[in-house]
Structures are given as structure tokens and as C-alpha cells.
mmCIF file of C-alpha atoms in Angstrom:
data_model
loop_
_atom_site.group_PDB
_atom_site.id
_atom_site.type_symbol
_atom_site.label_atom_id
_atom_site.label_comp_id
_atom_site.label_asym_id
_atom_site.label_seq_id
_atom_site.Cartn_x
_atom_site.Cartn_y
_atom_site.Cartn_z
ATOM 1 C CA MET A 626 0.000 0.000 0.000
ATOM 2 C CA GLY A 627 1.243 3.501 -0.815
ATOM 3 C CA ALA A 628 1.272 6.531 1.429
ATOM 4 C CA ILE A 629 -2.097 7.766 0.087
ATOM 5 C CA VAL A 630 -5.254 5.668 0.261
ATOM 6 C CA GLU A 631 -7.613 8.197 -1.333
ATOM 7 C CA LEU A 632 -7.584 11.573 -3.094
ATOM 8 C CA ILE A 633 -10.672 13.756 -2.649
ATOM 9 C CA GLN A 634 -11.664 16.738 -4.764
ATOM 10 C CA PRO A 635 -13.888 19.290 -2.984
ATOM 11 C CA ARG A 636 -17.147 20.654 -4.353
ATOM 12 C CA GLU A 637 -17.378 24.358 -5.152
ATOM 13 C CA ARG A 638 -19.962 26.421 -3.293
ATOM 14 C CA ASP A 639 -20.795 30.083 -3.932
ATOM 15 C CA LEU A 640 -21.800 31.728 -0.678
ATOM 16 C CA GLY A 641 -22.734 35.039 -2.221
ATOM 17 C CA GLY A 642 -19.610 36.743 -3.485
ATOM 18 C CA PHE A 643 -16.904 34.349 -2.378
ATOM 19 C CA SER A 644 -15.963 30.797 -3.142
ATOM 20 C CA VAL A 645 -15.938 27.882 -0.695
ATOM 21 C CA ARG A 646 -14.548 24.455 -1.487
ATOM 22 C CA ARG A 647 -16.390 21.843 0.589
ATOM 23 C CA VAL A 648 -13.907 19.067 1.294
ATOM 24 C CA LEU A 649 -15.696 17.028 3.986
ATOM 25 C CA PRO A 650 -18.012 15.250 4.138
ATOM 26 C CA ALA A 651 -17.083 13.495 0.876
ATOM 27 C CA PRO A 652 -19.289 10.833 -0.756
ATOM 28 C CA ASN A 653 -17.102 7.897 0.313
ATOM 29 C CA ARG A 654 -15.296 9.571 3.196
ATOM 30 C CA PRO A 655 -17.711 11.332 5.580
ATOM 31 C CA THR A 656 -15.109 11.792 8.339
ATOM 32 C CA VAL A 657 -11.392 11.837 9.084
ATOM 33 C CA GLY A 658 -11.007 11.164 12.786
ATOM 34 C CA PRO A 659 -13.519 13.480 14.492
ATOM 35 C CA PHE A 660 -13.517 15.950 11.561
ATOM 36 C CA VAL A 661 -16.963 15.826 9.961
ATOM 37 C CA PHE A 662 -16.862 19.059 7.948
ATOM 38 C CA LEU A 663 -14.068 20.984 6.232
ATOM 39 C CA ASP A 664 -14.405 24.108 4.100
ATOM 40 C CA HIS A 665 -11.653 25.950 2.236
ATOM 41 C CA MET A 666 -12.713 29.616 2.068
ATOM 42 C CA GLY A 667 -11.438 31.750 -0.787
ATOM 43 C CA PRO A 668 -9.058 33.244 -1.553
ATOM 44 C CA ALA A 669 -11.602 35.991 -2.100
ATOM 45 C CA ALA A 670 -11.334 39.728 -2.775
ATOM 46 C CA PHE A 671 -14.275 42.000 -1.957
ATOM 47 C CA ALA A 672 -15.109 45.410 -3.374
ATOM 48 C CA PRO A 673 -14.893 48.359 -0.960
ATOM 49 C CA GLY A 674 -17.816 48.209 1.448
ATOM 50 C CA ALA A 675 -18.478 44.512 0.850
ATOM 51 C CA GLY A 676 -17.475 41.480 2.866
ATOM 52 C CA VAL A 677 -18.670 38.327 4.599
ATOM 53 C CA ASP A 678 -22.008 38.510 6.402
ATOM 54 C CA VAL A 679 -22.919 35.151 7.914
ATOM 55 C CA ARG A 680 -25.998 35.971 9.986
ATOM 56 C CA PRO A 681 -26.656 34.294 13.350
ATOM 57 C CA HIS A 682 -27.319 30.560 13.058
ATOM 58 C CA PRO A 683 -27.348 27.651 15.538
ATOM 59 C CA HIS A 684 -25.084 24.640 16.141
ATOM 60 C CA ILE A 685 -25.287 21.530 18.317
ATOM 61 C CA GLY A 686 -23.032 18.539 18.976
ATOM 62 C CA LEU A 687 -19.787 19.907 17.541
ATOM 63 C CA ALA A 688 -16.917 22.341 17.864
ATOM 64 C CA THR A 689 -16.119 24.820 15.088
ATOM 65 C CA VAL A 690 -12.499 25.741 14.332
ATOM 66 C CA THR A 691 -11.500 28.770 12.255
ATOM 67 C CA TRP A 692 -7.987 29.297 10.845
ATOM 68 C CA LEU A 693 -7.152 32.150 8.464
ATOM 69 C CA PHE A 694 -4.293 32.504 5.993
ATOM 70 C CA GLU A 695 -5.368 36.052 5.089
ATOM 71 C CA GLY A 696 -7.972 38.596 6.191
ATOM 72 C CA VAL A 697 -10.080 39.034 9.299
ATOM 73 C CA LEU A 698 -13.472 37.841 10.552
ATOM 74 C CA PHE A 699 -15.445 39.052 13.546
ATOM 75 C CA HIS A 700 -17.190 36.401 15.650
ATOM 76 C CA ARG A 701 -20.185 37.027 17.916
ATOM 77 C CA ASP A 702 -22.108 34.358 19.802
ATOM 78 C CA SER A 703 -24.955 33.804 22.233
ATOM 79 C CA LEU A 704 -22.516 33.579 25.164
ATOM 80 C CA GLY A 705 -21.659 37.233 24.605
ATOM 81 C CA SER A 706 -18.296 36.540 22.929
ATOM 82 C CA ALA A 707 -17.177 39.239 20.485
ATOM 83 C CA GLN A 708 -13.810 38.500 18.931
ATOM 84 C CA ALA A 709 -11.897 39.258 15.747
ATOM 85 C CA ILE A 710 -9.706 36.498 14.311
ATOM 86 C CA ARG A 711 -6.650 37.172 12.158
ATOM 87 C CA PRO A 712 -4.037 34.931 10.513
ATOM 88 C CA GLY A 713 -2.139 32.783 12.991
ATOM 89 C CA GLU A 714 -4.922 32.860 15.603
ATOM 90 C CA VAL A 715 -7.578 30.266 16.429
ATOM 91 C CA ASN A 716 -11.267 30.595 17.243
ATOM 92 C CA TRP A 717 -12.535 27.383 18.848
ATOM 93 C CA MET A 718 -16.275 27.352 19.576
ATOM 94 C CA THR A 719 -17.825 24.411 21.414
ATOM 95 C CA ALA A 720 -21.510 24.166 20.521
ATOM 96 C CA GLY A 721 -22.409 21.286 22.829
ATOM 97 C CA ARG A 722 -26.094 21.428 23.693
ATOM 98 C CA GLY A 723 -26.554 24.586 21.639
ATOM 99 C CA ILE A 724 -25.009 27.904 20.625
ATOM 100 C CA VAL A 725 -25.760 30.635 18.079
ATOM 101 C CA HIS A 726 -23.093 32.702 16.317
ATOM 102 C CA SER A 727 -22.412 35.079 13.456
ATOM 103 C CA GLU A 728 -19.299 35.819 11.399
ATOM 104 C CA ARG A 729 -18.792 39.078 9.544
ATOM 105 C CA THR A 730 -16.100 41.179 7.945
ATOM 106 C CA PRO A 731 -15.574 44.060 10.410
ATOM 107 C CA PRO A 732 -16.260 47.634 9.212
ATOM 108 C CA GLU A 733 -12.617 48.726 9.240
ATOM 109 C CA ALA A 734 -11.663 45.860 6.890
ATOM 110 C CA ARG A 735 -14.412 46.789 4.398
ATOM 111 C CA ARG A 736 -13.267 50.344 3.697
ATOM 112 C CA ASP A 737 -10.656 49.625 1.042
ATOM 113 C CA GLY A 738 -11.794 46.166 -0.023
ATOM 114 C CA ALA A 739 -11.317 43.127 2.168
ATOM 115 C CA ARG A 740 -9.590 39.825 1.372
ATOM 116 C CA LEU A 741 -10.284 36.442 2.950
ATOM 117 C CA HIS A 742 -8.576 33.059 2.757
ATOM 118 C CA GLY A 743 -8.757 30.290 5.325
ATOM 119 C CA MET A 744 -10.149 27.011 6.621
ATOM 120 C CA GLN A 745 -13.223 26.245 8.676
ATOM 121 C CA CYS A 746 -13.964 22.830 10.114
ATOM 122 C CA TRP A 747 -16.352 21.064 12.449
ATOM 123 C CA VAL A 748 -15.171 18.505 14.960
ATOM 124 C CA ALA A 749 -17.879 16.096 16.159
ATOM 125 C CA LEU A 750 -18.007 15.834 19.940
ATOM 126 C CA PRO A 751 -17.897 12.329 21.453
ATOM 127 C CA ARG A 752 -21.295 10.973 22.481
ATOM 128 C CA GLY A 753 -20.641 11.681 26.144
ATOM 129 C CA ALA A 754 -19.941 15.364 25.399
ATOM 130 C CA GLU A 755 -22.549 16.139 22.728
ATOM 131 C CA ASP A 756 -24.712 18.007 25.239
ATOM 132 C CA THR A 757 -21.882 19.701 27.110
ATOM 133 C CA GLU A 758 -22.094 23.385 28.026
ATOM 134 C CA PRO A 759 -21.288 25.661 25.085
ATOM 135 C CA GLY A 760 -18.039 27.603 25.149
ATOM 136 C CA PHE A 761 -15.722 29.839 23.149
ATOM 137 C CA GLU A 762 -11.928 30.198 23.144
ATOM 138 C CA HIS A 763 -9.736 32.627 21.236
ATOM 139 C CA LEU A 764 -6.118 31.519 21.054
ATOM 140 C CA PRO A 765 -3.610 34.239 20.099
ATOM 141 C CA ALA A 766 -0.805 33.325 17.741
ATOM 142 C CA GLY A 767 1.806 33.400 20.489
ATOM 143 C CA SER A 768 0.001 30.728 22.499
ATOM 144 C CA LEU A 769 0.227 28.066 19.773
ATOM 145 C CA PRO A 770 3.170 25.643 19.571
ATOM 146 C CA ARG A 771 5.211 26.275 16.436
ATOM 147 C CA PHE A 772 8.276 24.981 14.635
ATOM 148 C CA THR A 773 10.160 26.985 11.997
ATOM 149 C CA SER A 774 13.391 25.965 10.255
ATOM 150 C CA ASP A 775 14.903 26.397 6.786
ATOM 151 C CA GLY A 776 11.746 26.871 4.727
ATOM 152 C CA VAL A 777 9.490 24.621 6.826
ATOM 153 C CA ASP A 778 6.930 25.956 9.288
ATOM 154 C CA TYR A 779 4.132 24.239 11.166
ATOM 155 C CA VAL A 780 1.686 25.399 13.821
ATOM 156 C CA VAL A 781 -0.431 23.057 15.945
ATOM 157 C CA ILE A 782 -3.932 24.525 15.826
ATOM 158 C CA ALA A 783 -5.687 21.946 18.026
ATOM 159 C CA GLY A 784 -4.862 18.626 19.625
ATOM 160 C CA ASP A 785 -1.499 16.882 19.265
ATOM 161 C CA CYS A 786 0.863 16.826 16.260
ATOM 162 C CA PHE A 787 4.625 16.393 15.900
ATOM 163 C CA GLY A 788 4.955 15.889 19.655
ATOM 164 C CA LEU A 789 3.426 19.319 20.348
ATOM 165 C CA THR A 790 0.072 20.098 22.001
ATOM 166 C CA SER A 791 -2.218 23.067 21.341
ATOM 167 C CA PRO A 792 -3.891 24.743 24.332
ATOM 168 C CA ALA A 793 -7.318 24.456 22.649
ATOM 169 C CA THR A 794 -9.861 22.523 24.721
ATOM 170 C CA THR A 795 -10.520 19.300 22.829
ATOM 171 C CA PHE A 796 -12.811 16.405 23.747
ATOM 172 C CA SER A 797 -11.263 13.432 21.922
ATOM 173 C CA PRO A 798 -7.850 12.408 20.533
ATOM 174 C CA MET A 799 -7.166 14.581 17.491
ATOM 175 C CA GLY A 800 -4.581 16.656 15.691
ATOM 176 C CA TYR A 801 -4.869 19.709 13.452
ATOM 177 C CA ALA A 802 -1.858 21.639 12.153
ATOM 178 C CA ALA A 803 -1.083 24.268 9.511
ATOM 179 C CA LEU A 804 1.930 23.507 7.306
ATOM 180 C CA THR A 805 3.996 25.916 5.190
ATOM 181 C CA LEU A 806 6.788 24.573 2.974
ATOM 182 C CA ALA A 807 9.036 26.442 0.554
ATOM 183 C CA THR A 808 9.724 24.830 -2.812
ATOM 184 C CA GLY A 809 11.919 21.758 -2.475
ATOM 185 C CA ARG A 810 11.597 21.471 1.309
ATOM 186 C CA THR A 811 10.443 18.286 3.019
ATOM 187 C CA LEU A 812 8.622 17.433 6.240
ATOM 188 C CA ALA A 813 8.053 14.015 7.809
ATOM 189 C CA LEU A 814 4.427 13.491 8.875
ATOM 190 C CA PRO A 815 4.490 11.000 11.759
ATOM 191 C CA PRO A 816 1.640 8.527 12.415
ATOM 192 C CA ASP A 817 0.372 10.487 15.417
ATOM 193 C CA HIS A 818 -3.257 9.418 14.873
ATOM 194 C CA PRO A 819 -5.019 6.398 13.342
ATOM 195 C CA GLU A 820 -6.796 8.536 10.729
ATOM 196 C CA ARG A 821 -4.978 11.380 8.958
ATOM 197 C CA ALA A 822 -5.342 13.535 5.883
ATOM 198 C CA VAL A 823 -3.570 16.478 4.271
ATOM 199 C CA TYR A 824 -5.417 19.227 2.410
ATOM 200 C CA VAL A 825 -3.286 21.342 0.060
ATOM 201 C CA ALA A 826 -4.643 24.895 0.092
ATOM 202 C CA GLU A 827 -1.930 26.507 -2.066
ATOM 203 C CA GLY A 828 1.000 25.246 -4.126
ATOM 204 C CA ALA A 829 1.619 21.523 -4.584
ATOM 205 C CA LEU A 830 3.023 18.672 -2.509
ATOM 206 C CA GLU A 831 4.346 15.205 -3.083
ATOM 207 C CA LEU A 832 3.220 12.839 -0.332
ATOM 208 C CA GLY A 833 5.182 9.630 -0.303
ATOM 209 C CA GLY A 834 6.266 10.505 -3.848
ATOM 210 C CA GLN A 835 2.704 10.963 -5.176
ATOM 211 C CA ALA A 836 1.696 14.378 -6.530
ATOM 212 C CA VAL A 837 -1.063 16.216 -4.664
ATOM 213 C CA PRO A 838 -2.088 19.513 -6.293
ATOM 214 C CA ALA A 839 -3.776 22.469 -4.640
ATOM 215 C CA GLY A 840 -7.431 21.916 -3.796
ATOM 216 C CA THR A 841 -6.991 18.221 -2.995
ATOM 217 C CA LEU A 842 -7.402 16.217 0.211
ATOM 218 C CA ALA A 843 -5.073 13.230 0.505
ATOM 219 C CA VAL A 844 -6.126 10.568 3.020
ATOM 220 C CA LEU A 845 -2.974 8.941 4.372
ATOM 221 C CA ALA A 846 -2.304 5.303 5.152
ATOM 222 C CA ALA A 847 -2.467 4.468 8.859
ATOM 223 C CA GLY A 848 0.621 3.730 10.892
ATOM 224 C CA THR A 849 3.218 5.063 8.448
ATOM 225 C CA THR A 850 5.457 8.119 8.438
ATOM 226 C CA VAL A 851 4.804 9.996 5.192
ATOM 227 C CA THR A 852 7.290 12.447 3.688
ATOM 228 C CA ALA A 853 5.776 15.666 2.345
ATOM 229 C CA ARG A 854 7.856 17.462 -0.296
ATOM 230 C CA ALA A 855 6.863 20.848 -1.708
ATOM 231 C CA THR A 856 7.090 21.125 -5.487
ATOM 232 C CA ALA A 857 5.980 24.769 -5.160
ATOM 233 C CA ASP A 858 5.692 27.175 -2.246
ATOM 234 C CA SER A 859 2.829 25.528 -0.381
ATOM 235 C CA ARG A 860 0.268 25.903 2.372
ATOM 236 C CA ALA A 861 -1.581 22.879 3.704
ATOM 237 C CA VAL A 862 -3.343 21.543 6.782
ATOM 238 C CA LEU A 863 -2.839 18.171 8.447
ATOM 239 C CA LEU A 864 -5.877 16.810 10.288
ATOM 240 C CA GLY A 865 -6.922 13.584 11.933
ATOM 241 C CA GLY A 866 -7.555 11.704 15.124
ATOM 242 C CA ALA A 867 -9.159 8.622 16.561
ATOM 243 C CA PRO A 868 -12.196 7.284 14.681
ATOM 244 C CA LEU A 869 -15.544 8.586 15.865
ATOM 245 C CA ASP A 870 -17.336 6.560 18.536
ATOM 246 C CA GLY A 871 -20.185 5.728 16.174
ATOM 247 C CA PRO A 872 -21.879 7.322 13.150
ATOM 248 C CA ARG A 873 -23.057 10.913 13.108
ATOM 249 C CA GLN A 874 -25.970 12.541 11.360
ATOM 250 C CA LEU A 875 -25.402 15.976 9.827
ATOM 251 C CA TRP A 876 -28.288 18.236 8.929
ATOM 252 C CA TRP A 877 -27.727 21.917 8.199
ATOM 253 C CA ASN A 878 -25.597 23.157 11.140
ATOM 254 C CA PHE A 879 -26.449 20.285 13.473
ATOM 255 C CA VAL A 880 -24.397 17.170 14.273
ATOM 256 C CA ALA A 881 -25.709 14.365 16.490
ATOM 257 C CA SER A 882 -25.436 10.644 17.112
ATOM 258 C CA ASP A 883 -29.197 10.515 17.835
ATOM 259 C CA PRO A 884 -31.463 11.721 14.972
ATOM 260 C CA ALA A 885 -34.055 12.765 17.559
ATOM 261 C CA ARG A 886 -31.643 15.396 18.834
ATOM 262 C CA ILE A 887 -31.544 17.015 15.383
ATOM 263 C CA THR A 888 -35.340 16.935 15.168
ATOM 264 C CA GLN A 889 -35.477 18.747 18.501
ATOM 265 C CA ALA A 890 -32.897 21.327 17.404
ATOM 266 C CA LYS A 891 -34.927 22.078 14.275
ATOM 267 C CA ALA A 892 -38.022 22.698 16.376
ATOM 268 C CA ASP A 893 -36.087 24.819 18.868
ATOM 269 C CA TRP A 894 -34.647 27.093 16.179
ATOM 270 C CA GLN A 895 -38.002 27.412 14.442
ATOM 271 C CA ALA A 896 -39.683 28.349 17.726
ATOM 272 C CA GLY A 897 -36.988 30.812 18.810
ATOM 273 C CA ARG A 898 -35.822 28.771 21.794
ATOM 274 C CA PHE A 899 -32.103 29.127 21.073
ATOM 275 C CA PRO A 900 -30.461 32.061 22.901
ATOM 276 C CA PRO A 901 -29.905 35.260 20.871
ATOM 277 C CA VAL A 902 -26.589 36.832 19.892
ATOM 278 C CA PRO A 903 -26.156 40.203 21.631
ATOM 279 C CA GLY A 904 -25.830 43.027 19.131
ATOM 280 C CA GLU A 905 -27.421 41.085 16.256
ATOM 281 C CA THR A 906 -30.946 41.577 14.928
ATOM 282 C CA GLU A 907 -30.872 39.164 11.967
ATOM 283 C CA SER A 908 -30.813 35.381 11.737
ATOM 284 C CA ILE A 909 -30.733 32.633 9.118
ATOM 285 C CA PRO A 910 -34.104 30.865 8.903
ATOM 286 C CA LEU A 911 -34.430 27.111 9.208
ATOM 287 C CA PRO A 912 -34.050 25.631 5.716
ATOM 288 C CA PRO A 913 -36.799 23.360 4.365
ATOM 289 C CA GLY A 914 -36.507 19.617 4.762
#
């Protein structure tokens, strides 16, 4: 068996002025470790005055993780959190039993035309933590473990990778890291977790000698150290963890092991029983279905 067991091409989504590549869930690969959802946002350039406006919407049963390569987003949630995120920082939001949040381009970034490029993912909570209390953490760049040497840079966003541990509050064994490699540089990817994948956001990599172009997720073979070599200046993310403790159902912004929990969340959002986001007057309505 080679280093790569599957290559996945994301599906393009237009979210009203900027492009999103939906990587997970894929038709034959719904999860990688606890990661049930992965979006590659942009790169996008907005006209002056324009930007991202994701109105308040609910989540249950998951944690959301935002990592930016470029730009800024402003997060608000029903706990009262109000926090900008910039490149090198992490926003980790635990939905648990239920949270509502919005994400927008802040006014100061809209004046001259904003740019945005980054990754957003959902991590399914283990069954014993699906109804945990909601929470929000902002991790500044200086708090994240990092290695930089001779054209290779990696930052551990969440969990454990390369023998380093992020301070983000996680609920199951996992690893999530951002990788930057200059052309010709190599990095050994150790078998830290049973399930692993690499998504190439920019440039191009060879993984175990096999070419992986930008916009591709490579699912790696378990239990093997895989050498990543950059054939162009590259940005990528490494993600994985222990397999989920059972299947998950995804519907809209809800993740649950019990379908009845999603049915209840639908009814709660429709009836206005989720808590509001301070400072917001809009919301995204429940979609049909």
C-alpha cells in the first residue's frame, strides 16, 4: 500500500460573493477522525464596502475551528463573545447542547476592499460530550506551539501533532496543524493518529512521492510516516484523530449521534428557543426539509 489511500476533490460552493470548497463530508469519506466538515474559504477579494455577512445561526453537537491565511473575521455568539480572528490565531467554539453565532467582515476591513482566505472545520463531539455546556476560546498566535526551520513551518492549531500540544480545549484524541513549505523542502508526517489527511490549500506537494495539487485532500495510510515534499511554495493543513465513537448525522448546522436530537434542534430554532446573539438583529431561517 502507498502513502495515500484516497484523493478527494472538494465541491465548489458560492456563498454570495466568495468561493468555498467543501472538502468534507465526501461521498465515500464522511469523516477523518472526528472531523466531519471541512471548508476551504477563498481566496476571495471584496469590493470596498463589501465582505462576509454570515448571519446568526445555531449549532449543536460539535466544535467549530477557524484558521485564516489572510484577512479578518469578527465572531459574535450567544454567550456574549465578540472576537476578531486574524491569521495565525484560532477561534474554537464548542456548541455542545446549543449555541448561536455570526461571522462578519468588520467595518474597518471593508473600507478599502477586504480579502479572505482560510479554513473552517467542524469537529464532532464524542457521544458523552454532545450536550456539554457551550463555550468559546480565542487563542492568540503566540500561544500556539510552532516549529520553523529552513523553509518549513508548522503550527499546531488543536490537539497533538509532531509531539506538540495546542492549548485548545478538545474532547477526543485529534490533531490539526497548519503547514507551510518552501519549494523543495520536506517534512516528515508522523503517524500520530489512526486517521490522517492532508489538504493542500496553495502550491503543490508530493506525499510519499505521489503528486497532490492544490485543492486536494489526501487521506494517508495508517501507521506510516509519510514524507511531504513541496514542489511549489505551499500551504496545507494536516488533520486527523481517533475514529468517531459511532456514526453521526449531519443536517444543516447540526451534528448528532441521535437523529431525535436534530429533530429537537430544528423545532427549537423554528420556535426561537435558542439564545440570541447580543448586538445582532438578523438570523438565518431554518431551511426546508
